[in-house]
Amino acid sequence: MTTVASDSTPSAPTEPTGPPALQLIDVVKEYPGVPPVRALDGVNLTVAEGELTAIVGPSGSGKSTMLHVMGTLDRPTSGSVHIAGHEVSRLSDRRLSAVRSALVGFVFQQFFLLDGDSAVDNVATGLLYTGTSARKRRAAAVEALERVGLGHRLHHRPNELSGGERQRVAIARALVARPTLVLADEPTGNLDSRTSESIQALLHELHQEGATIIVVTHDNELADSLPRQVRFRDGSVEFDSANGTAGAPSTTSTDAAPSVGEPEPTELQLDDLTEPDPTDGP
Amino acid sequence: MANPTPAKPLPRSSSFRIADVLGTATAGLTARKLRTALSALGITIGIGAMVAVLGLSRSGSAALEDRIAALGTNLLQVSAGQGFGGGDATLPEDAVATVGRIGPVNSVSAVATVDANVLLNDLVNPSQTGGLSVRTAETNLVEALNGSIAAGRFLDDATVDVPAVVLGSVAAERLGVSAVDGTQVLVGEEWFTVIGILDSFDDQTDDVETTLFADLDRAAFIGADIAEELFDAARNPETIYVRTDPDFIDDVLNVIPNTADPESPEEVEVVRPTDALEAQEAASSTFDNLFLGLGAVALLVGGIGIANVMVIAVIERRNEIGLRRALGATRAHIRRQFLLEALLLSVLGGVAGVLLGSAVTALWANSQGWRVVIPPEAIFGGLVAAIAIGALAGLYPAVRAARLAPTEALRSS
Ligand SMILES: Nc1ncnc2c1ncn2[C@@H]1O[C@H](COP(=O)(O)OP(=O)(O)OP(=O)(O)O)[C@@H](O)[C@H]1O
Ligand SMILES: [Mg+2]
């Protein structure tokens, strides 16, 4: 499992059946300030289930901000965010936490492992807020660690692991709840090039297995190896390899909400989703 | 993975099982053992001090109460006070008899000092008597004072007019007499045979403040008849010990002066020895309040220490908070985790404090020969105080941790 990714260049065995894993429609994020900072300036992006996407762009172009908005860690100032067909941008903080626990997995540049916990315990934390029993969490964690090639490091603590191994633990933690969407912000940013390559291979493997992954990266080699690239500049999509050359800078239609790639949110759950809760915004 | 689920239903909320909150909070503390121990220390000291103060005070009181019970509150001690014209007043010769005729009086005994020294032999310098005295005693002295005999027997009707002596515990020790084996000691110029050795009248406690009968322990007792015959001793009693019906103690106390010495009742002094013990008990409890106050201050400082440590922890562990939020923790979950950590911290300190305070109490009480009494309300109160302090100290940091926006918390420091 830990060897190089399958040579058959991934063309994703996905046949998008349900709603897209992720859809951003005219997402604007403005940070208040003396001149307010418009970190996201009308982003439209659709990611189908099973896609492996790289997001690149110069520093400060809004990549991390977008990842946070996609992962419901932050709310857009305007526009809408759909995860697996659920509109999430106006849910209460409590509901957003539920979305994160079940539908989204995060991988960070700094890993953010808990120093006192072993690899298994760290990975099991990925299920801590899902109501899963401790025994099942552990079993799932062992499985996830085996999946990322760390079956032999179950009981090591972060300080006993190499950087690459730590990032694998973090990736296992992001995967353990089997989320709809895995979001990685510079997953190889703290790793040397050889270790980066092995993480790259792992991402390809996971993609082969069907995971939907979005990777923000400065690493051109990594970005180029992924099936799809989206380039950011000044808070909007400058280029999207899925849309040919230009990323159709969202000018298509700003008034009609669904514009790119048949969005049509599943109406089944819609009623209990769009309950705005102004009492506790993040 | 083979993740075909088209649209996972959206859960209403994430959850954080109680056992998991406990596990997470415990892990948070065990990951930083030294800091945990140090920050619990303030509470330990505060609770420990309070439990020890209450425990020692209660053990001390119990010891005093035991002594009061052993001595009996119905014991009165009658002696001649200072006369008006200066010089020592004396009690009338028949005082023992007249006091004994008071209705509720059960028994009467008396001692009087004889002007003589007691020595082991004639080679010893009389100035080395070491503060020992020779006294006459009624034959019922030991029963009257609830005393006990270490060896041999006390004076009786057959030995009041012969050269026989019974030694108090200190007197026997000073004279080097440890067995009743026909040893003779020199009383004045005469050889007396030791027929008995007494236990201390003051119990085994080495608490100096409460020795009520130290002078009796230092005495060599001889019969009144032989004292009169050999040393020309007067028959006036010096101290009379009276046992009364417990229901009429105050009445007896009031009539004794007139009964014992109708001519100058104002010179008769009547005290109840147990009053001194009760006074001591009262005095020590006012002292306790001081220590309890100090313990409360230590607790307060301990609580502030925990609040301080938790505030710092929240700042230091921003990334952890952000991570947990990313993994699906709600604000309430974060709040619960940090509140419980503070609670565990102070309960840990509290339990350690209760153990420490109890250990100190046990050690000290044992060294004093006291019965160990650890009042349950001290243990209970200590733990309740710890919980209250933990809740108070943890509230603000926990609320702060929960307020942190996830993106803010995830920013690298
Ligand atoms: N909390 C904030 N308050 C104000 N401005 C912010 C905040 N977070 C980000 N910004 C601004 O928003 C813009 C986009 O930031 P973001 O972190 O998304 O960039 P990025 O593309 O991830 O950059 P990098 O590649 O350096 O990580 C930047 O101009 C940044 O200064
Ligand atoms: Mg960034």
mmCIF file of N, CA and C and ligand atoms in Angstrom, chain A residues 31 37 39 58-65 186 218, chain B residues 411, ligand 1:
data_model
loop_
_atom_site.group_PDB
_atom_site.id
_atom_site.type_symbol
_atom_site.label_atom_id
_atom_site.label_comp_id
_atom_site.label_asym_id
_atom_site.label_seq_id
_atom_site.Cartn_x
_atom_site.Cartn_y
_atom_site.Cartn_z
ATOM 1 N N TYR A 31 -12.971 40.565 5.246
ATOM 2 C CA TYR A 31 -12.557 40.767 6.635
ATOM 3 C C TYR A 31 -12.725 42.235 6.965
ATOM 4 N N VAL A 37 -10.719 43.890 3.924
ATOM 5 C CA VAL A 37 -9.966 42.998 3.042
ATOM 6 C C VAL A 37 -10.940 42.019 2.396
ATOM 7 N N ALA A 39 -10.993 38.909 0.871
ATOM 8 C CA ALA A 39 -10.145 37.738 0.665
ATOM 9 C C ALA A 39 -10.714 36.824 -0.406
ATOM 10 N N PRO A 58 -0.724 32.659 -5.676
ATOM 11 C CA PRO A 58 0.269 33.372 -4.863
ATOM 12 C C PRO A 58 -0.200 33.533 -3.420
ATOM 13 N N SER A 59 0.770 33.807 -2.591
ATOM 14 C CA SER A 59 0.478 34.010 -1.178
ATOM 15 C C SER A 59 -0.491 35.173 -1.005
ATOM 16 N N GLY A 60 -1.451 34.988 -0.162
ATOM 17 C CA GLY A 60 -2.421 36.047 0.102
ATOM 18 C C GLY A 60 -3.561 36.078 -0.890
ATOM 19 N N SER A 61 -3.618 35.109 -1.789
ATOM 20 C CA SER A 61 -4.671 35.144 -2.806
ATOM 21 C C SER A 61 -5.999 34.601 -2.291
ATOM 22 N N GLY A 62 -6.019 34.061 -1.071
ATOM 23 C CA GLY A 62 -7.287 33.640 -0.479
ATOM 24 C C GLY A 62 -7.509 32.143 -0.451
ATOM 25 N N LYS A 63 -6.465 31.382 -0.666
ATOM 26 C CA LYS A 63 -6.628 29.923 -0.721
ATOM 27 C C LYS A 63 -7.073 29.359 0.634
ATOM 28 N N SER A 64 -6.357 29.769 1.680
ATOM 29 C CA SER A 64 -6.707 29.236 3.004
ATOM 30 C C SER A 64 -8.094 29.702 3.414
ATOM 31 N N THR A 65 -8.370 30.959 3.136
ATOM 32 C CA THR A 65 -9.696 31.489 3.472
ATOM 33 C C THR A 65 -10.774 30.639 2.808
ATOM 34 N N GLU A 186 -1.755 23.004 2.472
ATOM 35 C CA GLU A 186 -0.297 22.837 2.431
ATOM 36 C C GLU A 186 0.160 21.590 3.182
ATOM 37 N N HIS A 218 1.640 25.049 -2.451
ATOM 38 C CA HIS A 218 2.603 25.858 -3.190
ATOM 39 C C HIS A 218 3.544 24.976 -3.994
ATOM 40 N N ARG B 411 -4.859 29.435 13.613
ATOM 41 C CA ARG B 411 -3.738 30.201 13.091
ATOM 42 C C ARG B 411 -2.491 29.816 13.860
HETATM 43 N N1 LIG C 1 -8.442 37.022 10.070
HETATM 44 C C1 LIG C 1 -8.128 37.863 9.072
HETATM 45 N N2 LIG C 1 -8.359 39.175 9.236
HETATM 46 C C2 LIG C 1 -8.039 40.034 8.242
HETATM 47 N N3 LIG C 1 -7.503 39.674 7.084
HETATM 48 C C3 LIG C 1 -7.233 38.365 6.877
HETATM 49 C C4 LIG C 1 -7.538 37.399 7.869
HETATM 50 N N4 LIG C 1 -7.175 36.184 7.389
HETATM 51 C C5 LIG C 1 -6.683 36.392 6.156
HETATM 52 N N5 LIG C 1 -6.720 37.701 5.855
HETATM 53 C C6 LIG C 1 -6.289 38.286 4.586
HETATM 54 O O1 LIG C 1 -6.995 37.658 3.531
HETATM 55 C C7 LIG C 1 -6.157 37.453 2.424
HETATM 56 C C8 LIG C 1 -6.132 36.000 2.038
HETATM 57 O O2 LIG C 1 -5.502 35.274 3.056
HETATM 58 P P1 LIG C 1 -5.247 33.698 2.970
HETATM 59 O O3 LIG C 1 -4.675 33.273 4.229
HETATM 60 O O4 LIG C 1 -6.509 33.059 2.561
HETATM 61 O O5 LIG C 1 -4.174 33.610 1.819
HETATM 62 P P2 LIG C 1 -3.450 32.326 1.242
HETATM 63 O O6 LIG C 1 -3.752 32.280 -0.177
HETATM 64 O O7 LIG C 1 -3.784 31.146 2.047
HETATM 65 O O8 LIG C 1 -1.947 32.720 1.457
HETATM 66 P P3 LIG C 1 -0.723 31.755 1.788
HETATM 67 O O9 LIG C 1 -0.388 31.084 0.511
HETATM 68 O O10 LIG C 1 0.343 32.687 2.228
HETATM 69 O O11 LIG C 1 -1.149 30.842 2.845
HETATM 70 C C9 LIG C 1 -4.796 37.995 2.786
HETATM 71 O O12 LIG C 1 -4.671 39.287 2.263
HETATM 72 C C10 LIG C 1 -4.835 38.070 4.290
HETATM 73 O O13 LIG C 1 -4.065 39.127 4.759
#
